[in-house]
Amino acid sequence: MLSFADIKGQTNAIKYLTRCLAAGRVSSSYLFTGPDGVGRSSCARAFIRAIMCPGKPEEARACDVCPTCRRVEALEHPDVLWIKPEKGKAIKIEEVRQAREKLNLKPFEAVSSVCVIEDAHLLTVSAANALLKILEEPPGGSMLILITDKKELLPRTVVSRCSEVRFFSLPIPVAKEVISSKLDGTGESELSFLAGFSQGSPGKALEIARTGVVARREDVMRLLKDIAAGENVWCMNWDVEDKLQMAEDIELVLMLVRDTALVVSGAESRMTDTALSAGELMSMFGKSSPDKLYALMARLVNVRRALMGNANPKIAAQVLPGMVKG
């Protein structure tokens, strides 16, 4: 389990939470905001352990070895309810009612009952309204933690009633360090790619590493070379038509185009994927001005947005080669 000291790159968030513990001024509701995969959930677990652990109350931190700490970490503690929706599924009012029942109950063994809701932006309107009632009249001795990377999708009334704790993407060197500790034997170039492609999110980097995105990077490079050498690219298809796979491919192309723009602008040291030579990128996009490259990036972002909406993946697979070539 990760203690506060093990969570990298979130100094301000951890400092704020430890001050709350040391002063004995723990709020009844918190909102953990920031990107996925940067330590929000780990911080929530460490915070709850520090509140509930009977081992080191005078130090306002968890011992991380007692049965209480182990059960909190495993999400098996009777006084902790952890709500995490399935990917893309909404959080319904029934789950909020379950949270209210948990928070209204007298704790079985801890000093307080705690409910954590991940991806809180997925609350339905009725669920958000039910949650607001809890926030307006919090049960005594209870604590609610909401976690989201899309604070703007939460009702302002919900946001305003929580103490916000902000988390940020990790600097690339720090992200590489964390990724390296989780993926033994990973080479330097692959670490740099994963840290950059995930935008400083170790959690996201580990997830995309499992999906084979590193190998797909080479496939996309070959595709781009074929497109660059082709005559009538509008007759070509992208080699995948799966929506999620294509969205990931567009992310890869965006990264490559951005890196080329940095080379053209004389900022090669800021490239995301240093494993790919500037020569390969320049052969495909190097004749374009930075303005044209940034315009291409904007178009790619729009295609990705449409793809994740209602756009037909087959049509996107036909349009994408011409867009990249043009």
mmCIF file of C-alpha atoms in Angstrom:
data_model
loop_
_atom_site.group_PDB
_atom_site.id
_atom_site.type_symbol
_atom_site.label_atom_id
_atom_site.label_comp_id
_atom_site.label_asym_id
_atom_site.label_seq_id
_atom_site.Cartn_x
_atom_site.Cartn_y
_atom_site.Cartn_z
ATOM 1 C CA MET A 1 0.000 0.000 0.000
ATOM 2 C CA LEU A 2 1.136 3.558 -0.714
ATOM 3 C CA SER A 3 1.642 5.979 2.164
ATOM 4 C CA PHE A 4 1.675 9.738 1.670
ATOM 5 C CA ALA A 5 5.472 9.562 1.397
ATOM 6 C CA ASP A 6 5.207 7.100 -1.514
ATOM 7 C CA ILE A 7 2.918 9.271 -3.650
ATOM 8 C CA LYS A 8 5.060 11.273 -6.047
ATOM 9 C CA GLY A 9 4.497 14.729 -7.466
ATOM 10 C CA GLN A 10 1.539 15.801 -5.311
ATOM 11 C CA THR A 11 3.315 17.772 -2.579
ATOM 12 C CA ASN A 12 0.657 20.472 -2.158
ATOM 13 C CA ALA A 13 -2.268 18.042 -1.941
ATOM 14 C CA ILE A 14 -0.479 15.855 0.603
ATOM 15 C CA LYS A 15 0.658 18.847 2.638
ATOM 16 C CA TYR A 16 -2.924 20.120 2.833
ATOM 17 C CA LEU A 17 -4.352 16.752 3.887
ATOM 18 C CA THR A 18 -1.677 16.128 6.521
ATOM 19 C CA ARG A 19 -2.310 19.596 7.966
ATOM 20 C CA CYS A 20 -6.012 18.767 8.232
ATOM 21 C CA LEU A 21 -5.098 15.599 10.130
ATOM 22 C CA ALA A 22 -2.567 17.277 12.413
ATOM 23 C CA ALA A 23 -4.977 20.090 13.303
ATOM 24 C CA GLY A 24 -7.901 17.716 13.814
ATOM 25 C CA ARG A 25 -9.933 19.711 11.298
ATOM 26 C CA VAL A 26 -11.063 17.083 8.841
ATOM 27 C CA SER A 27 -13.874 18.308 6.591
ATOM 28 C CA SER A 28 -17.078 16.373 6.092
ATOM 29 C CA SER A 29 -16.639 16.526 2.301
ATOM 30 C CA TYR A 30 -13.686 16.691 -0.092
ATOM 31 C CA LEU A 31 -13.411 16.966 -3.852
ATOM 32 C CA PHE A 32 -10.235 15.452 -5.322
ATOM 33 C CA THR A 33 -9.747 16.947 -8.799
ATOM 34 C CA GLY A 34 -7.132 16.422 -11.491
ATOM 35 C CA PRO A 35 -6.113 13.931 -14.194
ATOM 36 C CA ASP A 36 -6.596 10.185 -13.927
ATOM 37 C CA GLY A 37 -3.666 8.099 -12.812
ATOM 38 C CA VAL A 38 -1.744 10.699 -10.801
ATOM 39 C CA GLY A 39 -2.456 9.480 -7.261
ATOM 40 C CA ARG A 40 -5.932 10.729 -6.330
ATOM 41 C CA SER A 41 -7.294 7.325 -5.274
ATOM 42 C CA SER A 42 -4.053 6.349 -3.525
ATOM 43 C CA CYS A 43 -4.160 9.632 -1.615
ATOM 44 C CA ALA A 44 -7.774 8.998 -0.612
ATOM 45 C CA ARG A 45 -6.845 5.565 0.759
ATOM 46 C CA ALA A 46 -3.861 6.981 2.661
ATOM 47 C CA PHE A 47 -6.045 9.757 4.082
ATOM 48 C CA ILE A 48 -8.748 7.346 5.238
ATOM 49 C CA ARG A 49 -6.168 5.013 6.779
ATOM 50 C CA ALA A 50 -4.677 7.945 8.706
ATOM 51 C CA ILE A 51 -8.142 8.806 10.079
ATOM 52 C CA MET A 52 -9.068 5.254 11.034
ATOM 53 C CA CYS A 53 -5.742 3.695 12.052
ATOM 54 C CA PRO A 54 -5.528 3.085 15.830
ATOM 55 C CA GLY A 55 -1.749 2.628 15.669
ATOM 56 C CA LYS A 56 -0.280 6.137 15.501
ATOM 57 C CA PRO A 57 -2.962 8.697 16.388
ATOM 58 C CA GLU A 58 -0.423 11.047 17.971
ATOM 59 C CA GLU A 59 1.423 11.313 14.627
ATOM 60 C CA ALA A 60 -1.740 11.843 12.571
ATOM 61 C CA ARG A 61 -0.705 9.116 10.136
ATOM 62 C CA ALA A 62 -1.369 5.461 9.480
ATOM 63 C CA CYS A 63 0.891 2.618 10.572
ATOM 64 C CA ASP A 64 0.022 0.773 7.311
ATOM 65 C CA VAL A 65 0.468 -2.640 8.956
ATOM 66 C CA CYS A 66 -2.474 -3.094 11.328
ATOM 67 C CA PRO A 67 -5.680 -4.959 10.345
ATOM 68 C CA THR A 68 -7.558 -1.648 10.030
ATOM 69 C CA CYS A 69 -5.062 -0.263 7.520
ATOM 70 C CA ARG A 70 -5.045 -3.485 5.525
ATOM 71 C CA ARG A 71 -8.840 -3.623 5.318
ATOM 72 C CA VAL A 72 -9.110 0.027 4.252
ATOM 73 C CA GLU A 73 -6.535 -0.580 1.527
ATOM 74 C CA ALA A 74 -8.355 -3.692 0.322
ATOM 75 C CA LEU A 75 -11.717 -1.825 0.400
ATOM 76 C CA GLU A 76 -13.003 -4.356 2.927
ATOM 77 C CA HIS A 77 -13.479 -2.097 5.957
ATOM 78 C CA PRO A 78 -17.111 -2.124 7.214
ATOM 79 C CA ASP A 79 -17.122 1.665 7.705
ATOM 80 C CA VAL A 80 -15.879 2.501 4.201
ATOM 81 C CA LEU A 81 -18.032 2.458 1.070
ATOM 82 C CA TRP A 82 -16.125 2.904 -2.190
ATOM 83 C CA ILE A 83 -18.245 3.553 -5.290
ATOM 84 C CA LYS A 84 -16.483 3.156 -8.637
ATOM 85 C CA PRO A 85 -18.735 2.959 -11.716
ATOM 86 C CA GLU A 86 -18.004 0.673 -14.619
ATOM 87 C CA LYS A 87 -16.291 2.455 -17.484
ATOM 88 C CA GLY A 88 -18.737 4.796 -19.179
ATOM 89 C CA LYS A 89 -21.638 3.851 -16.875
ATOM 90 C CA ALA A 90 -23.583 6.497 -14.963
ATOM 91 C CA ILE A 91 -23.772 6.663 -11.164
ATOM 92 C CA LYS A 92 -27.458 6.298 -10.347
ATOM 93 C CA ILE A 93 -29.541 7.560 -7.463
ATOM 94 C CA GLU A 94 -29.681 4.077 -5.908
ATOM 95 C CA GLU A 95 -25.931 4.201 -5.301
ATOM 96 C CA VAL A 96 -26.188 7.639 -3.682
ATOM 97 C CA ARG A 97 -28.961 6.344 -1.450
ATOM 98 C CA GLN A 98 -26.650 3.490 -0.467
ATOM 99 C CA ALA A 99 -23.999 6.090 0.387
ATOM 100 C CA ARG A 100 -26.483 8.046 2.509
ATOM 101 C CA GLU A 101 -27.435 4.911 4.435
ATOM 102 C CA LYS A 102 -23.772 4.124 5.071
ATOM 103 C CA LEU A 103 -22.992 7.653 6.285
ATOM 104 C CA ASN A 104 -26.083 7.758 8.521
ATOM 105 C CA LEU A 105 -25.132 4.533 10.269
ATOM 106 C CA LYS A 106 -23.133 4.650 13.462
ATOM 107 C CA PRO A 107 -19.623 3.378 12.595
ATOM 108 C CA PHE A 108 -19.000 -0.256 13.491
ATOM 109 C CA GLU A 109 -15.480 0.278 14.763
ATOM 110 C CA ALA A 110 -13.931 3.456 13.311
ATOM 111 C CA VAL A 111 -14.338 7.052 14.427
ATOM 112 C CA SER A 112 -16.361 7.870 11.324
ATOM 113 C CA SER A 113 -18.084 6.396 8.308
ATOM 114 C CA VAL A 114 -16.568 7.253 4.921
ATOM 115 C CA CYS A 115 -17.877 7.112 1.381
ATOM 116 C CA VAL A 116 -15.698 7.629 -1.690
ATOM 117 C CA ILE A 117 -17.242 8.203 -5.132
ATOM 118 C CA GLU A 118 -14.849 7.901 -8.072
ATOM 119 C CA ASP A 119 -15.697 9.499 -11.435
ATOM 120 C CA ALA A 120 -18.204 11.680 -9.622
ATOM 121 C CA HIS A 121 -18.914 13.584 -12.862
ATOM 122 C CA LEU A 122 -20.870 10.500 -13.990
ATOM 123 C CA LEU A 123 -23.621 11.195 -11.453
ATOM 124 C CA THR A 124 -27.064 11.408 -13.041
ATOM 125 C CA VAL A 125 -29.077 14.554 -12.368
ATOM 126 C CA SER A 126 -31.224 12.806 -9.787
ATOM 127 C CA ALA A 127 -28.161 11.254 -8.153
ATOM 128 C CA ALA A 128 -26.406 14.642 -7.989
ATOM 129 C CA ASN A 129 -29.491 16.176 -6.370
ATOM 130 C CA ALA A 130 -29.607 13.382 -3.800
ATOM 131 C CA LEU A 131 -25.903 13.866 -3.126
ATOM 132 C CA LEU A 132 -26.449 17.585 -2.617
ATOM 133 C CA LYS A 133 -28.837 16.832 0.240
ATOM 134 C CA ILE A 134 -26.081 14.818 1.948
ATOM 135 C CA LEU A 135 -23.632 17.671 1.472
ATOM 136 C CA GLU A 136 -26.094 20.224 2.831
ATOM 137 C CA GLU A 137 -26.824 18.174 5.935
ATOM 138 C CA PRO A 138 -23.847 15.841 6.441
ATOM 139 C CA PRO A 139 -24.412 13.111 9.037
ATOM 140 C CA GLY A 140 -22.333 13.758 12.134
ATOM 141 C CA GLY A 141 -18.928 12.105 12.137
ATOM 142 C CA SER A 142 -19.077 11.104 8.490
ATOM 143 C CA MET A 143 -16.875 11.982 5.519
ATOM 144 C CA LEU A 144 -17.543 12.028 1.769
ATOM 145 C CA ILE A 145 -14.760 12.131 -0.845
ATOM 146 C CA LEU A 146 -15.591 12.787 -4.495
ATOM 147 C CA ILE A 147 -12.952 12.072 -7.149
ATOM 148 C CA THR A 148 -13.135 13.454 -10.688
ATOM 149 C CA ASP A 149 -11.071 14.585 -13.639
ATOM 150 C CA LYS A 150 -13.989 16.597 -15.010
ATOM 151 C CA LYS A 151 -14.993 19.011 -12.264
ATOM 152 C CA GLU A 152 -16.762 21.194 -14.821
ATOM 153 C CA LEU A 153 -19.402 18.480 -15.316
ATOM 154 C CA LEU A 154 -20.420 18.518 -11.648
ATOM 155 C CA PRO A 155 -23.153 20.908 -10.495
ATOM 156 C CA ARG A 156 -21.677 24.069 -9.005
ATOM 157 C CA THR A 157 -23.766 23.533 -5.902
ATOM 158 C CA VAL A 158 -21.970 20.223 -5.304
ATOM 159 C CA VAL A 159 -18.517 21.668 -5.973
ATOM 160 C CA SER A 160 -19.091 24.663 -3.697
ATOM 161 C CA ARG A 161 -19.914 22.449 -0.710
ATOM 162 C CA CYS A 162 -16.671 20.455 -0.861
ATOM 163 C CA SER A 163 -13.116 21.268 0.135
ATOM 164 C CA GLU A 164 -11.245 20.937 -3.139
ATOM 165 C CA VAL A 165 -7.892 19.144 -3.227
ATOM 166 C CA ARG A 166 -6.132 19.612 -6.553
ATOM 167 C CA PHE A 167 -3.888 17.018 -8.183
ATOM 168 C CA PHE A 168 -1.702 17.619 -11.216
ATOM 169 C CA SER A 169 0.101 15.722 -13.972
ATOM 170 C CA LEU A 170 3.575 14.673 -12.917
ATOM 171 C CA PRO A 171 6.697 16.165 -14.489
ATOM 172 C CA ILE A 172 7.971 13.739 -17.138
ATOM 173 C CA PRO A 173 11.117 12.725 -15.169
ATOM 174 C CA VAL A 174 8.985 11.942 -12.093
ATOM 175 C CA ALA A 175 6.438 10.053 -14.190
ATOM 176 C CA LYS A 176 9.254 7.995 -15.739
ATOM 177 C CA GLU A 177 10.537 7.131 -12.264
ATOM 178 C CA VAL A 178 7.114 5.887 -11.154
ATOM 179 C CA ILE A 179 6.501 3.935 -14.374
ATOM 180 C CA SER A 180 9.951 2.359 -14.156
ATOM 181 C CA SER A 181 9.225 1.123 -10.628
ATOM 182 C CA LYS A 182 6.113 -0.653 -11.927
ATOM 183 C CA LEU A 183 7.465 -1.996 -15.224
ATOM 184 C CA ASP A 184 10.741 -3.778 -14.574
ATOM 185 C CA GLY A 185 13.117 -4.005 -17.511
ATOM 186 C CA THR A 186 11.492 -1.215 -19.536
ATOM 187 C CA GLY A 187 14.001 0.638 -21.708
ATOM 188 C CA GLU A 188 14.690 4.354 -21.486
ATOM 189 C CA SER A 189 13.103 5.187 -24.851
ATOM 190 C CA GLU A 190 9.927 3.271 -23.978
ATOM 191 C CA LEU A 191 9.737 4.981 -20.577
ATOM 192 C CA SER A 192 10.071 8.382 -22.235
ATOM 193 C CA PHE A 193 7.335 7.507 -24.701
ATOM 194 C CA LEU A 194 4.955 6.199 -22.032
ATOM 195 C CA ALA A 195 5.536 9.191 -19.741
ATOM 196 C CA GLY A 196 5.025 11.656 -22.583
ATOM 197 C CA PHE A 197 2.105 9.922 -24.274
ATOM 198 C CA SER A 198 0.270 9.630 -20.951
ATOM 199 C CA GLN A 199 0.923 13.343 -20.296
ATOM 200 C CA GLY A 200 2.585 12.690 -16.965
ATOM 201 C CA SER A 201 0.038 10.167 -15.686
ATOM 202 C CA PRO A 202 1.725 6.956 -14.458
ATOM 203 C CA GLY A 203 -1.636 5.239 -14.011
ATOM 204 C CA LYS A 204 -2.618 5.965 -17.607
ATOM 205 C CA ALA A 205 0.867 4.937 -18.788
ATOM 206 C CA LEU A 206 0.544 1.527 -17.113
ATOM 207 C CA GLU A 207 -2.893 1.064 -18.637
ATOM 208 C CA ILE A 208 -1.807 1.897 -22.181
ATOM 209 C CA ALA A 209 1.316 -0.251 -21.816
ATOM 210 C CA ARG A 210 -0.978 -3.222 -21.194
ATOM 211 C CA THR A 211 -2.945 -2.473 -24.389
ATOM 212 C CA GLY A 212 0.128 -2.789 -26.613
ATOM 213 C CA VAL A 213 0.295 0.877 -27.579
ATOM 214 C CA VAL A 214 4.106 0.755 -27.835
ATOM 215 C CA ALA A 215 3.898 -1.808 -30.633
ATOM 216 C CA ARG A 216 1.044 0.128 -32.206
ATOM 217 C CA ARG A 217 3.279 3.205 -32.318
ATOM 218 C CA GLU A 218 5.501 1.394 -34.835
ATOM 219 C CA ASP A 219 2.455 0.363 -36.889
ATOM 220 C CA VAL A 220 1.247 3.963 -37.012
ATOM 221 C CA MET A 221 4.706 5.125 -38.148
ATOM 222 C CA ARG A 222 4.606 2.595 -41.016
ATOM 223 C CA LEU A 223 1.104 3.735 -41.932
ATOM 224 C CA LEU A 224 2.181 7.364 -41.994
ATOM 225 C CA LYS A 225 5.145 6.527 -44.236
ATOM 226 C CA ASP A 226 2.789 4.760 -46.684
ATOM 227 C CA ILE A 227 0.469 7.758 -46.632
ATOM 228 C CA ALA A 228 3.369 10.181 -47.172
ATOM 229 C CA ALA A 229 4.553 8.138 -50.175
ATOM 230 C CA GLY A 230 1.087 7.505 -51.617
ATOM 231 C CA GLU A 231 -0.451 9.240 -54.613
ATOM 232 C CA ASN A 232 -4.203 9.025 -54.076
ATOM 233 C CA VAL A 233 -4.504 8.843 -50.292
ATOM 234 C CA TRP A 234 -8.238 9.522 -50.368
ATOM 235 C CA CYS A 235 -8.658 5.962 -51.642
ATOM 236 C CA MET A 236 -6.784 4.565 -48.656
ATOM 237 C CA ASN A 237 -8.267 3.348 -45.374
ATOM 238 C CA TRP A 238 -6.745 3.566 -41.922
ATOM 239 C CA ASP A 239 -5.963 -0.033 -41.010
ATOM 240 C CA VAL A 240 -8.352 -0.162 -38.031
ATOM 241 C CA GLU A 241 -12.002 0.736 -37.715
ATOM 242 C CA ASP A 242 -12.499 0.092 -33.998
ATOM 243 C CA LYS A 243 -13.533 3.375 -32.373
ATOM 244 C CA LEU A 244 -11.314 3.167 -29.291
ATOM 245 C CA GLN A 245 -8.322 1.871 -31.259
ATOM 246 C CA MET A 246 -8.676 4.648 -33.814
ATOM 247 C CA ALA A 247 -8.967 7.285 -31.094
ATOM 248 C CA GLU A 248 -5.692 5.977 -29.645
ATOM 249 C CA ASP A 249 -4.103 6.087 -33.104
ATOM 250 C CA ILE A 250 -5.191 9.707 -33.492
ATOM 251 C CA GLU A 251 -3.514 10.435 -30.144
ATOM 252 C CA LEU A 252 -0.319 8.911 -31.521
ATOM 253 C CA VAL A 253 -0.498 10.980 -34.716
ATOM 254 C CA LEU A 254 -1.164 14.103 -32.649
ATOM 255 C CA MET A 255 1.959 13.365 -30.632
ATOM 256 C CA LEU A 256 4.038 12.898 -33.793
ATOM 257 C CA VAL A 257 2.755 16.082 -35.407
ATOM 258 C CA ARG A 258 3.360 18.042 -32.212
ATOM 259 C CA ASP A 259 6.908 16.681 -32.016
ATOM 260 C CA THR A 260 7.500 17.742 -35.624
ATOM 261 C CA ALA A 261 6.198 21.227 -34.850
ATOM 262 C CA LEU A 262 8.651 21.420 -31.953
ATOM 263 C CA VAL A 263 11.538 20.382 -34.225
ATOM 264 C CA VAL A 264 10.527 22.931 -36.868
ATOM 265 C CA SER A 265 10.339 25.573 -34.135
ATOM 266 C CA GLY A 266 13.797 24.698 -32.825
ATOM 267 C CA ALA A 267 12.538 23.117 -29.606
ATOM 268 C CA GLU A 268 13.592 19.526 -30.268
ATOM 269 C CA SER A 269 14.519 18.984 -26.615
ATOM 270 C CA ARG A 270 10.813 19.173 -25.700
ATOM 271 C CA MET A 271 9.767 16.298 -27.977
ATOM 272 C CA THR A 272 7.490 13.737 -26.341
ATOM 273 C CA ASP A 273 8.824 10.708 -28.193
ATOM 274 C CA THR A 274 12.576 11.108 -28.381
ATOM 275 C CA ALA A 275 12.892 7.493 -29.518
ATOM 276 C CA LEU A 276 11.703 8.467 -33.002
ATOM 277 C CA SER A 277 14.306 10.300 -34.992
ATOM 278 C CA ALA A 278 13.624 13.825 -36.141
ATOM 279 C CA GLY A 279 14.570 12.647 -39.634
ATOM 280 C CA GLU A 280 11.610 10.247 -39.876
ATOM 281 C CA LEU A 281 9.180 12.868 -38.690
ATOM 282 C CA MET A 282 10.637 15.590 -40.886
ATOM 283 C CA SER A 283 10.376 13.396 -43.975
ATOM 284 C CA MET A 284 6.618 13.286 -43.479
ATOM 285 C CA PHE A 285 5.706 16.674 -42.032
ATOM 286 C CA GLY A 286 8.884 18.769 -42.146
ATOM 287 C CA LYS A 287 7.898 20.881 -45.149
ATOM 288 C CA SER A 288 4.947 22.297 -43.240
ATOM 289 C CA SER A 289 5.122 25.496 -41.210
ATOM 290 C CA PRO A 290 4.402 25.371 -37.459
ATOM 291 C CA ASP A 291 1.079 27.127 -38.117
ATOM 292 C CA LYS A 292 0.045 24.457 -40.619
ATOM 293 C CA LEU A 293 1.072 21.703 -38.229
ATOM 294 C CA TYR A 294 -0.932 23.224 -35.372
ATOM 295 C CA ALA A 295 -3.922 23.566 -37.734
ATOM 296 C CA LEU A 296 -3.580 19.858 -38.549
ATOM 297 C CA MET A 297 -3.518 19.093 -34.830
ATOM 298 C CA ALA A 298 -6.751 21.054 -34.361
ATOM 299 C CA ARG A 299 -8.410 19.059 -37.160
ATOM 300 C CA LEU A 300 -7.252 15.785 -35.661
ATOM 301 C CA VAL A 301 -8.674 16.816 -32.275
ATOM 302 C CA ASN A 302 -12.021 17.530 -33.961
ATOM 303 C CA VAL A 303 -11.998 14.119 -35.673
ATOM 304 C CA ARG A 304 -11.244 12.408 -32.367
ATOM 305 C CA ARG A 305 -14.043 14.341 -30.666
ATOM 306 C CA ALA A 306 -16.500 13.369 -33.427
ATOM 307 C CA LEU A 307 -15.301 9.768 -33.301
ATOM 308 C CA MET A 308 -15.993 9.527 -29.576
ATOM 309 C CA GLY A 309 -19.442 10.980 -30.244
ATOM 310 C CA ASN A 310 -21.585 9.544 -33.020
ATOM 311 C CA ALA A 311 -19.215 9.606 -36.013
ATOM 312 C CA ASN A 312 -19.018 6.404 -38.049
ATOM 313 C CA PRO A 313 -15.580 4.768 -37.507
ATOM 314 C CA LYS A 314 -15.521 3.489 -41.120
ATOM 315 C CA ILE A 315 -15.937 7.011 -42.472
ATOM 316 C CA ALA A 316 -13.253 8.296 -40.117
ATOM 317 C CA ALA A 317 -10.961 5.488 -41.324
ATOM 318 C CA GLN A 318 -11.425 6.749 -44.906
ATOM 319 C CA VAL A 319 -11.052 10.457 -44.111
ATOM 320 C CA LEU A 320 -8.043 10.275 -41.785
ATOM 321 C CA PRO A 321 -5.350 9.394 -44.385
ATOM 322 C CA GLY A 322 -6.327 12.314 -46.631
ATOM 323 C CA MET A 323 -6.415 14.677 -43.688
ATOM 324 C CA VAL A 324 -2.918 13.655 -42.543
ATOM 325 C CA LYS A 325 -1.518 13.862 -46.095
ATOM 326 C CA GLY A 326 -3.179 17.211 -46.763
#
